[in-house]
């Protein structure tokens, strides 16, 4: 895994056929990428997406996984199942999972354990609600989310964890954090990693910003000292915009 990672989160969009079409459109546009490029697709699109990215540098992510290997968990998908399909990445703790589907810091930690045990690379999402930012507790919130999720994660395993700072108020709203706000919180997360592990691990860890990143604002956000990439929702469904963001990640 390189230091800079641009990952698309397609959310609940695209059928398998549409996923192939989108990947085929993205592929030539990112062939000279100097960062890692990932597309986070719905579960049912995984087989088609894995086939479509063959021969390219694009990695494929699932958008969640369960913590048990198998069992009576109707509607769930395990990390082991993703591993068996040779999926490389999984997004965990996205704010939409936390807000709409009851994910908590503790369940994110359990999913993290299962994903790392299965050999996956995790994109761990953390971020504050607007009320929390207004209360001045953003640092505490993201520190808590990061610390709980990384509970029991070794320094060696941390090499397979990407952290995405995603202020909830900026996701899908068109309201982006300023470059200074994004950098400040990414730096705070890096300090948390230094405290949990050491300075070397903190320097090495990839910390993305996510929240209405687009072709117009990506260069400024990605130029910040502590922003090592982006997790992109809406703009990742537009090949040219996604490619512009990828090109801005140097
Ligand atoms: C996301 O889904 O992680 C995200 C950042 O979405 P958007 O870019 O649409 O705000």
PDB file of C-alpha atoms and ligand atoms in Angstrom:
ATOM      1  CA  UNK A   1       0.000   0.000   0.000  1.00  0.00           C
ATOM      2  CA  UNK A   2       1.296   3.439  -0.913  1.00  0.00           C
ATOM      3  CA  UNK A   3       1.009   6.473   1.280  1.00  0.00           C
ATOM      4  CA  UNK A   4      -1.594   8.315  -0.821  1.00  0.00           C
ATOM      5  CA  UNK A   5      -4.892   6.560  -1.360  1.00  0.00           C
ATOM      6  CA  UNK A   6      -7.928   7.855  -3.230  1.00  0.00           C
ATOM      7  CA  UNK A   7     -10.969   5.667  -2.623  1.00  0.00           C
ATOM      8  CA  UNK A   8     -14.435   5.984  -4.074  1.00  0.00           C
ATOM      9  CA  UNK A   9     -17.420   5.083  -1.945  1.00  0.00           C
ATOM     10  CA  UNK A  10     -20.212   4.280  -4.358  1.00  0.00           C
ATOM     11  CA  UNK A  11     -22.696   3.729  -1.496  1.00  0.00           C
ATOM     12  CA  UNK A  12     -25.919   2.015  -2.706  1.00  0.00           C
ATOM     13  CA  UNK A  13     -25.420   2.894  -6.355  1.00  0.00           C
ATOM     14  CA  UNK A  14     -24.833   0.876  -9.541  1.00  0.00           C
ATOM     15  CA  UNK A  15     -25.954  -2.555 -10.654  1.00  0.00           C
ATOM     16  CA  UNK A  16     -23.200  -5.039 -11.606  1.00  0.00           C
ATOM     17  CA  UNK A  17     -23.484  -4.071 -15.275  1.00  0.00           C
ATOM     18  CA  UNK A  18     -23.339  -0.375 -14.395  1.00  0.00           C
ATOM     19  CA  UNK A  19     -20.357  -1.022 -12.110  1.00  0.00           C
ATOM     20  CA  UNK A  20     -18.424  -2.562 -15.003  1.00  0.00           C
ATOM     21  CA  UNK A  21     -19.314   0.402 -17.191  1.00  0.00           C
ATOM     22  CA  UNK A  22     -18.097   2.873 -14.559  1.00  0.00           C
ATOM     23  CA  UNK A  23     -14.852   0.983 -13.921  1.00  0.00           C
ATOM     24  CA  UNK A  24     -14.187   0.740 -17.664  1.00  0.00           C
ATOM     25  CA  UNK A  25     -14.621   4.508 -17.873  1.00  0.00           C
ATOM     26  CA  UNK A  26     -12.337   5.162 -14.890  1.00  0.00           C
ATOM     27  CA  UNK A  27      -9.568   2.708 -15.868  1.00  0.00           C
ATOM     28  CA  UNK A  28      -7.906   4.634 -18.715  1.00  0.00           C
ATOM     29  CA  UNK A  29      -8.234   7.906 -16.811  1.00  0.00           C
ATOM     30  CA  UNK A  30      -6.252   6.667 -13.798  1.00  0.00           C
ATOM     31  CA  UNK A  31      -3.710   4.450 -15.539  1.00  0.00           C
ATOM     32  CA  UNK A  32      -0.851   6.820 -14.706  1.00  0.00           C
ATOM     33  CA  UNK A  33      -1.940   7.398 -11.116  1.00  0.00           C
ATOM     34  CA  UNK A  34       0.885   7.861  -8.645  1.00  0.00           C
ATOM     35  CA  UNK A  35      -1.400   7.074  -5.697  1.00  0.00           C
ATOM     36  CA  UNK A  36      -3.393   3.944  -4.852  1.00  0.00           C
ATOM     37  CA  UNK A  37      -6.898   3.972  -6.314  1.00  0.00           C
ATOM     38  CA  UNK A  38      -9.792   2.011  -4.818  1.00  0.00           C
ATOM     39  CA  UNK A  39     -13.485   1.696  -5.663  1.00  0.00           C
ATOM     40  CA  UNK A  40     -15.894   0.796  -2.827  1.00  0.00           C
ATOM     41  CA  UNK A  41     -18.821  -0.991  -4.429  1.00  0.00           C
ATOM     42  CA  UNK A  42     -22.048  -2.643  -3.201  1.00  0.00           C
ATOM     43  CA  UNK A  43     -21.643  -6.312  -2.214  1.00  0.00           C
ATOM     44  CA  UNK A  44     -23.499  -7.631  -5.267  1.00  0.00           C
ATOM     45  CA  UNK A  45     -21.130  -5.715  -7.575  1.00  0.00           C
ATOM     46  CA  UNK A  46     -17.969  -7.257  -6.102  1.00  0.00           C
ATOM     47  CA  UNK A  47     -17.539 -10.171  -8.563  1.00  0.00           C
ATOM     48  CA  UNK A  48     -18.064  -7.950 -11.606  1.00  0.00           C
ATOM     49  CA  UNK A  49     -15.849  -5.198 -10.177  1.00  0.00           C
ATOM     50  CA  UNK A  50     -13.013  -7.604  -9.332  1.00  0.00           C
ATOM     51  CA  UNK A  51     -13.108  -8.914 -12.887  1.00  0.00           C
ATOM     52  CA  UNK A  52     -13.297  -5.425 -14.403  1.00  0.00           C
ATOM     53  CA  UNK A  53     -10.264  -4.047 -12.521  1.00  0.00           C
ATOM     54  CA  UNK A  54      -7.999  -6.907 -13.658  1.00  0.00           C
ATOM     55  CA  UNK A  55      -4.927  -5.558 -15.407  1.00  0.00           C
ATOM     56  CA  UNK A  56      -5.339  -2.129 -13.788  1.00  0.00           C
ATOM     57  CA  UNK A  57      -4.017  -0.606 -10.583  1.00  0.00           C
ATOM     58  CA  UNK A  58      -7.520  -0.179  -9.143  1.00  0.00           C
ATOM     59  CA  UNK A  59      -8.323  -2.002  -5.908  1.00  0.00           C
ATOM     60  CA  UNK A  60     -11.819  -3.029  -4.846  1.00  0.00           C
ATOM     61  CA  UNK A  61     -13.418  -2.392  -1.465  1.00  0.00           C
ATOM     62  CA  UNK A  62     -16.567  -3.712   0.169  1.00  0.00           C
ATOM     63  CA  UNK A  63     -18.524  -1.173   2.209  1.00  0.00           C
ATOM     64  CA  UNK A  64     -18.893  -3.211   5.418  1.00  0.00           C
ATOM     65  CA  UNK A  65     -18.377  -6.687   6.870  1.00  0.00           C
ATOM     66  CA  UNK A  66     -19.663  -8.677   9.827  1.00  0.00           C
ATOM     67  CA  UNK A  67     -17.393  -9.749  12.666  1.00  0.00           C
ATOM     68  CA  UNK A  68     -18.353 -13.437  12.764  1.00  0.00           C
ATOM     69  CA  UNK A  69     -16.964 -15.849  10.192  1.00  0.00           C
ATOM     70  CA  UNK A  70     -20.364 -17.426   9.525  1.00  0.00           C
ATOM     71  CA  UNK A  71     -23.613 -18.170  11.325  1.00  0.00           C
ATOM     72  CA  UNK A  72     -27.173 -17.044  11.911  1.00  0.00           C
ATOM     73  CA  UNK A  73     -26.797 -13.404  10.809  1.00  0.00           C
ATOM     74  CA  UNK A  74     -29.381 -13.006   8.078  1.00  0.00           C
ATOM     75  CA  UNK A  75     -28.418 -10.436   5.493  1.00  0.00           C
ATOM     76  CA  UNK A  76     -24.810 -10.080   6.646  1.00  0.00           C
ATOM     77  CA  UNK A  77     -21.512 -10.692   4.819  1.00  0.00           C
ATOM     78  CA  UNK A  78     -18.396 -11.862   6.671  1.00  0.00           C
ATOM     79  CA  UNK A  79     -14.811 -10.722   6.245  1.00  0.00           C
ATOM     80  CA  UNK A  80     -13.984 -14.359   5.462  1.00  0.00           C
ATOM     81  CA  UNK A  81     -16.391 -14.258   2.521  1.00  0.00           C
ATOM     82  CA  UNK A  82     -14.693 -11.123   1.217  1.00  0.00           C
ATOM     83  CA  UNK A  83     -11.314 -12.774   1.639  1.00  0.00           C
ATOM     84  CA  UNK A  84     -12.510 -15.831  -0.304  1.00  0.00           C
ATOM     85  CA  UNK A  85     -13.439 -13.507  -3.180  1.00  0.00           C
ATOM     86  CA  UNK A  86     -10.011 -11.833  -2.991  1.00  0.00           C
ATOM     87  CA  UNK A  87     -11.455  -8.451  -2.119  1.00  0.00           C
ATOM     88  CA  UNK A  88      -8.593  -6.250  -0.920  1.00  0.00           C
ATOM     89  CA  UNK A  89     -10.295  -3.543   1.126  1.00  0.00           C
ATOM     90  CA  UNK A  90     -13.288  -2.926   3.336  1.00  0.00           C
ATOM     91  CA  UNK A  91     -14.743   0.407   4.482  1.00  0.00           C
ATOM     92  CA  UNK A  92     -15.735   0.257   8.171  1.00  0.00           C
ATOM     93  CA  UNK A  93     -17.554   2.674  10.447  1.00  0.00           C
ATOM     94  CA  UNK A  94     -18.881   4.937   7.710  1.00  0.00           C
ATOM     95  CA  UNK A  95     -21.143   7.557   9.273  1.00  0.00           C
ATOM     96  CA  UNK A  96     -24.103   6.284   7.238  1.00  0.00           C
ATOM     97  CA  UNK A  97     -23.643   2.868   8.892  1.00  0.00           C
ATOM     98  CA  UNK A  98     -23.313   4.506  12.295  1.00  0.00           C
ATOM     99  CA  UNK A  99     -26.329   6.800  11.773  1.00  0.00           C
ATOM    100  CA  UNK A 100     -28.791   4.522   9.949  1.00  0.00           C
ATOM    101  CA  UNK A 101     -27.714   0.986  10.844  1.00  0.00           C
ATOM    102  CA  UNK A 102     -26.706   1.175  14.478  1.00  0.00           C
ATOM    103  CA  UNK A 103     -22.952   0.766  14.121  1.00  0.00           C
ATOM    104  CA  UNK A 104     -21.084   1.833  17.258  1.00  0.00           C
ATOM    105  CA  UNK A 105     -17.418   2.230  18.141  1.00  0.00           C
ATOM    106  CA  UNK A 106     -17.588  -1.236  19.683  1.00  0.00           C
ATOM    107  CA  UNK A 107     -19.110  -2.975  16.647  1.00  0.00           C
ATOM    108  CA  UNK A 108     -16.634  -1.149  14.428  1.00  0.00           C
ATOM    109  CA  UNK A 109     -13.837  -2.557  16.594  1.00  0.00           C
ATOM    110  CA  UNK A 110     -15.250  -6.081  16.180  1.00  0.00           C
ATOM    111  CA  UNK A 111     -15.539  -5.649  12.413  1.00  0.00           C
ATOM    112  CA  UNK A 112     -11.957  -4.294  12.357  1.00  0.00           C
ATOM    113  CA  UNK A 113     -10.681  -7.400  14.141  1.00  0.00           C
ATOM    114  CA  UNK A 114     -12.426  -9.730  11.701  1.00  0.00           C
ATOM    115  CA  UNK A 115     -11.283  -7.757   8.660  1.00  0.00           C
ATOM    116  CA  UNK A 116      -7.645  -7.687   9.742  1.00  0.00           C
ATOM    117  CA  UNK A 117      -7.730 -11.393  10.632  1.00  0.00           C
ATOM    118  CA  UNK A 118      -9.019 -12.054   7.106  1.00  0.00           C
ATOM    119  CA  UNK A 119      -6.085 -10.129   5.624  1.00  0.00           C
ATOM    120  CA  UNK A 120      -8.135  -7.190   4.371  1.00  0.00           C
ATOM    121  CA  UNK A 121      -7.025  -3.556   4.370  1.00  0.00           C
ATOM    122  CA  UNK A 122      -9.496  -1.430   6.324  1.00  0.00           C
ATOM    123  CA  UNK A 123     -10.621   2.100   5.556  1.00  0.00           C
ATOM    124  CA  UNK A 124     -11.780   3.208   9.006  1.00  0.00           C
ATOM    125  CA  UNK A 125     -14.131   6.208   8.983  1.00  0.00           C
ATOM    126  CA  UNK A 126     -14.261   8.626  11.901  1.00  0.00           C
ATOM    127  CA  UNK A 127     -15.833  12.046  12.195  1.00  0.00           C
ATOM    128  CA  UNK A 128     -17.966  14.377  14.247  1.00  0.00           C
ATOM    129  CA  UNK A 129     -21.554  15.591  13.928  1.00  0.00           C
ATOM    130  CA  UNK A 130     -22.054  19.325  13.425  1.00  0.00           C
ATOM    131  CA  UNK A 131     -23.303  19.764  17.013  1.00  0.00           C
ATOM    132  CA  UNK A 132     -20.114  18.165  18.286  1.00  0.00           C
ATOM    133  CA  UNK A 133     -17.964  20.523  16.194  1.00  0.00           C
ATOM    134  CA  UNK A 134     -19.971  23.475  17.487  1.00  0.00           C
ATOM    135  CA  UNK A 135     -19.433  22.209  21.039  1.00  0.00           C
ATOM    136  CA  UNK A 136     -15.689  22.190  20.391  1.00  0.00           C
ATOM    137  CA  UNK A 137     -15.304  18.453  20.986  1.00  0.00           C
ATOM    138  CA  UNK A 138     -14.262  17.289  17.490  1.00  0.00           C
ATOM    139  CA  UNK A 139     -10.812  16.244  18.699  1.00  0.00           C
ATOM    140  CA  UNK A 140     -12.223  14.154  21.539  1.00  0.00           C
ATOM    141  CA  UNK A 141     -14.817  12.489  19.317  1.00  0.00           C
ATOM    142  CA  UNK A 142     -12.396  11.411  16.592  1.00  0.00           C
ATOM    143  CA  UNK A 143      -9.806  10.378  19.195  1.00  0.00           C
ATOM    144  CA  UNK A 144     -12.364   8.153  20.925  1.00  0.00           C
ATOM    145  CA  UNK A 145     -13.577   6.609  17.663  1.00  0.00           C
ATOM    146  CA  UNK A 146      -9.994   5.967  16.540  1.00  0.00           C
ATOM    147  CA  UNK A 147      -8.857   4.531  19.877  1.00  0.00           C
ATOM    148  CA  UNK A 148     -11.790   2.158  20.264  1.00  0.00           C
ATOM    149  CA  UNK A 149     -11.602   0.932  16.655  1.00  0.00           C
ATOM    150  CA  UNK A 150      -7.858   0.284  17.002  1.00  0.00           C
ATOM    151  CA  UNK A 151      -8.184  -1.526  20.317  1.00  0.00           C
ATOM    152  CA  UNK A 152      -6.169  -4.736  19.985  1.00  0.00           C
ATOM    153  CA  UNK A 153      -4.686  -3.753  16.595  1.00  0.00           C
ATOM    154  CA  UNK A 154      -0.930  -4.366  16.539  1.00  0.00           C
ATOM    155  CA  UNK A 155       1.567  -1.995  14.959  1.00  0.00           C
ATOM    156  CA  UNK A 156       2.141  -4.549  12.220  1.00  0.00           C
ATOM    157  CA  UNK A 157      -1.592  -4.700  11.516  1.00  0.00           C
ATOM    158  CA  UNK A 158      -1.834  -0.905  11.507  1.00  0.00           C
ATOM    159  CA  UNK A 159      -0.006  -1.012   8.153  1.00  0.00           C
ATOM    160  CA  UNK A 160      -3.318  -2.357   6.783  1.00  0.00           C
ATOM    161  CA  UNK A 161      -5.441   0.429   8.262  1.00  0.00           C
ATOM    162  CA  UNK A 162      -6.269   3.655   6.452  1.00  0.00           C
ATOM    163  CA  UNK A 163      -8.107   6.254   8.514  1.00  0.00           C
ATOM    164  CA  UNK A 164     -10.649   8.490   6.798  1.00  0.00           C
ATOM    165  CA  UNK A 165     -11.555  11.680   8.633  1.00  0.00           C
ATOM    166  CA  UNK A 166     -15.096  12.406   7.509  1.00  0.00           C
ATOM    167  CA  UNK A 167     -16.953  15.190   9.286  1.00  0.00           C
ATOM    168  CA  UNK A 168     -20.568  13.990   9.183  1.00  0.00           C
ATOM    169  CA  UNK A 169     -21.825  17.467   8.305  1.00  0.00           C
ATOM    170  CA  UNK A 170     -19.718  17.456   5.144  1.00  0.00           C
ATOM    171  CA  UNK A 171     -20.798  14.060   3.764  1.00  0.00           C
ATOM    172  CA  UNK A 172     -23.129  14.328   0.792  1.00  0.00           C
ATOM    173  CA  UNK A 173     -24.025  17.898   1.727  1.00  0.00           C
ATOM    174  CA  UNK A 174     -21.826  19.821  -0.680  1.00  0.00           C
ATOM    175  CA  UNK A 175     -20.412  21.533   2.398  1.00  0.00           C
ATOM    176  CA  UNK A 176     -16.702  20.760   2.556  1.00  0.00           C
ATOM    177  CA  UNK A 177     -14.444  21.270   5.548  1.00  0.00           C
ATOM    178  CA  UNK A 178     -11.922  23.988   4.838  1.00  0.00           C
ATOM    179  CA  UNK A 179      -8.442  22.747   4.052  1.00  0.00           C
ATOM    180  CA  UNK A 180      -7.329  24.061   7.462  1.00  0.00           C
ATOM    181  CA  UNK A 181     -10.146  22.252   9.311  1.00  0.00           C
ATOM    182  CA  UNK A 182      -9.403  19.005   7.457  1.00  0.00           C
ATOM    183  CA  UNK A 183      -5.688  19.269   8.117  1.00  0.00           C
ATOM    184  CA  UNK A 184      -6.144  20.149  11.779  1.00  0.00           C
ATOM    185  CA  UNK A 185      -8.234  17.069  12.515  1.00  0.00           C
ATOM    186  CA  UNK A 186      -6.076  14.753  10.380  1.00  0.00           C
ATOM    187  CA  UNK A 187      -3.083  15.986  12.405  1.00  0.00           C
ATOM    188  CA  UNK A 188      -4.975  15.309  15.649  1.00  0.00           C
ATOM    189  CA  UNK A 189      -5.662  11.751  14.476  1.00  0.00           C
ATOM    190  CA  UNK A 190      -1.958  11.350  13.642  1.00  0.00           C
ATOM    191  CA  UNK A 191      -1.144  12.453  17.203  1.00  0.00           C
ATOM    192  CA  UNK A 192      -3.554   9.800  18.523  1.00  0.00           C
ATOM    193  CA  UNK A 193      -1.691   7.182  16.468  1.00  0.00           C
ATOM    194  CA  UNK A 194       1.641   8.455  17.837  1.00  0.00           C
ATOM    195  CA  UNK A 195       0.251   8.054  21.359  1.00  0.00           C
ATOM    196  CA  UNK A 196      -1.141   4.569  20.735  1.00  0.00           C
ATOM    197  CA  UNK A 197       1.897   3.323  18.809  1.00  0.00           C
ATOM    198  CA  UNK A 198       4.870   5.599  18.089  1.00  0.00           C
ATOM    199  CA  UNK A 199       6.040   8.502  15.917  1.00  0.00           C
ATOM    200  CA  UNK A 200       7.123   6.230  13.087  1.00  0.00           C
ATOM    201  CA  UNK A 201       3.717   4.537  12.877  1.00  0.00           C
ATOM    202  CA  UNK A 202       2.022   7.937  12.986  1.00  0.00           C
ATOM    203  CA  UNK A 203       4.148   9.170  10.104  1.00  0.00           C
ATOM    204  CA  UNK A 204       3.462   6.049   8.048  1.00  0.00           C
ATOM    205  CA  UNK A 205      -0.311   5.818   8.501  1.00  0.00           C
ATOM    206  CA  UNK A 206      -2.498   7.053   5.639  1.00  0.00           C
ATOM    207  CA  UNK A 207      -5.102   9.578   6.788  1.00  0.00           C
ATOM    208  CA  UNK A 208      -7.704  10.579   4.217  1.00  0.00           C
ATOM    209  CA  UNK A 209     -10.169  13.413   4.240  1.00  0.00           C
ATOM    210  CA  UNK A 210     -13.735  12.723   3.090  1.00  0.00           C
ATOM    211  CA  UNK A 211     -16.783  14.962   2.817  1.00  0.00           C
ATOM    212  CA  UNK A 212     -17.874  16.548  -0.449  1.00  0.00           C
ATOM    213  CA  UNK A 213     -14.384  16.354  -1.910  1.00  0.00           C
ATOM    214  CA  UNK A 214     -14.683  17.108  -5.619  1.00  0.00           C
ATOM    215  CA  UNK A 215     -12.690  17.980  -8.713  1.00  0.00           C
ATOM    216  CA  UNK A 216     -12.634  21.664  -7.755  1.00  0.00           C
ATOM    217  CA  UNK A 217     -11.525  21.436  -4.117  1.00  0.00           C
ATOM    218  CA  UNK A 218      -9.394  18.263  -4.121  1.00  0.00           C
ATOM    219  CA  UNK A 219      -6.054  19.872  -4.943  1.00  0.00           C
ATOM    220  CA  UNK A 220      -6.192  22.254  -1.979  1.00  0.00           C
ATOM    221  CA  UNK A 221      -7.362  19.566   0.460  1.00  0.00           C
ATOM    222  CA  UNK A 222      -4.796  17.036  -0.761  1.00  0.00           C
ATOM    223  CA  UNK A 223      -1.963  19.578  -0.559  1.00  0.00           C
ATOM    224  CA  UNK A 224      -2.331  19.745   3.238  1.00  0.00           C
ATOM    225  CA  UNK A 225       0.530  18.275   5.232  1.00  0.00           C
ATOM    226  CA  UNK A 226      -1.552  15.714   7.118  1.00  0.00           C
ATOM    227  CA  UNK A 227      -4.055  14.768   4.392  1.00  0.00           C
ATOM    228  CA  UNK A 228      -2.841  11.643   2.574  1.00  0.00           C
ATOM    229  CA  UNK A 229      -5.768  11.018   0.278  1.00  0.00           C
ATOM    230  CA  UNK A 230      -9.508  11.112   0.053  1.00  0.00           C
ATOM    231  CA  UNK A 231     -12.631   9.044   0.502  1.00  0.00           C
ATOM    232  CA  UNK A 232     -14.975  10.256  -2.186  1.00  0.00           C
ATOM    233  CA  UNK A 233     -18.713   9.684  -2.389  1.00  0.00           C
ATOM    234  CA  UNK A 234     -20.691  11.584  -5.019  1.00  0.00           C
ATOM    235  CA  UNK A 235     -17.731  12.595  -7.188  1.00  0.00           C
ATOM    236  CA  UNK A 236     -16.512   8.986  -7.405  1.00  0.00           C
ATOM    237  CA  UNK A 237     -19.499   8.193  -9.630  1.00  0.00           C
ATOM    238  CA  UNK A 238     -18.277  10.718 -12.229  1.00  0.00           C
ATOM    239  CA  UNK A 239     -15.218   9.286 -14.030  1.00  0.00           C
ATOM    240  CA  UNK A 240     -13.672  12.601 -15.073  1.00  0.00           C
ATOM    241  CA  UNK A 241     -14.127  14.153 -11.616  1.00  0.00           C
ATOM    242  CA  UNK A 242     -12.777  11.069  -9.865  1.00  0.00           C
ATOM    243  CA  UNK A 243      -9.768  11.054 -12.210  1.00  0.00           C
ATOM    244  CA  UNK A 244      -9.117  14.743 -11.498  1.00  0.00           C
ATOM    245  CA  UNK A 245      -9.068  13.960  -7.775  1.00  0.00           C
ATOM    246  CA  UNK A 246      -6.719  11.011  -8.351  1.00  0.00           C
ATOM    247  CA  UNK A 247      -4.390  13.237 -10.392  1.00  0.00           C
ATOM    248  CA  UNK A 248      -4.380  15.808  -7.570  1.00  0.00           C
ATOM    249  CA  UNK A 249      -3.086  13.229  -5.053  1.00  0.00           C
ATOM    250  CA  UNK A 250       0.660  13.504  -5.468  1.00  0.00           C
TER     251      UNK A 250
HETATM  252  C1  LIG B   1     -18.521   9.386   1.681  1.00  0.00           C
HETATM  253  O1  LIG B   1     -19.512   8.747   1.365  1.00  0.00           O
HETATM  254  O2  LIG B   1     -17.636   8.857   2.355  1.00  0.00           O
HETATM  255  C2  LIG B   1     -18.405  10.780   1.236  1.00  0.00           C
HETATM  256  C3  LIG B   1     -17.362  11.483   1.598  1.00  0.00           C
HETATM  257  O3  LIG B   1     -19.418  11.241   0.446  1.00  0.00           O
HETATM  258  P1  LIG B   1     -19.419  12.644  -0.370  1.00  0.00           P
HETATM  259  O4  LIG B   1     -18.091  12.750  -1.060  1.00  0.00           O
HETATM  260  O5  LIG B   1     -20.550  12.513  -1.323  1.00  0.00           O
HETATM  261  O6  LIG B   1     -19.607  13.726   0.645  1.00  0.00           O
END
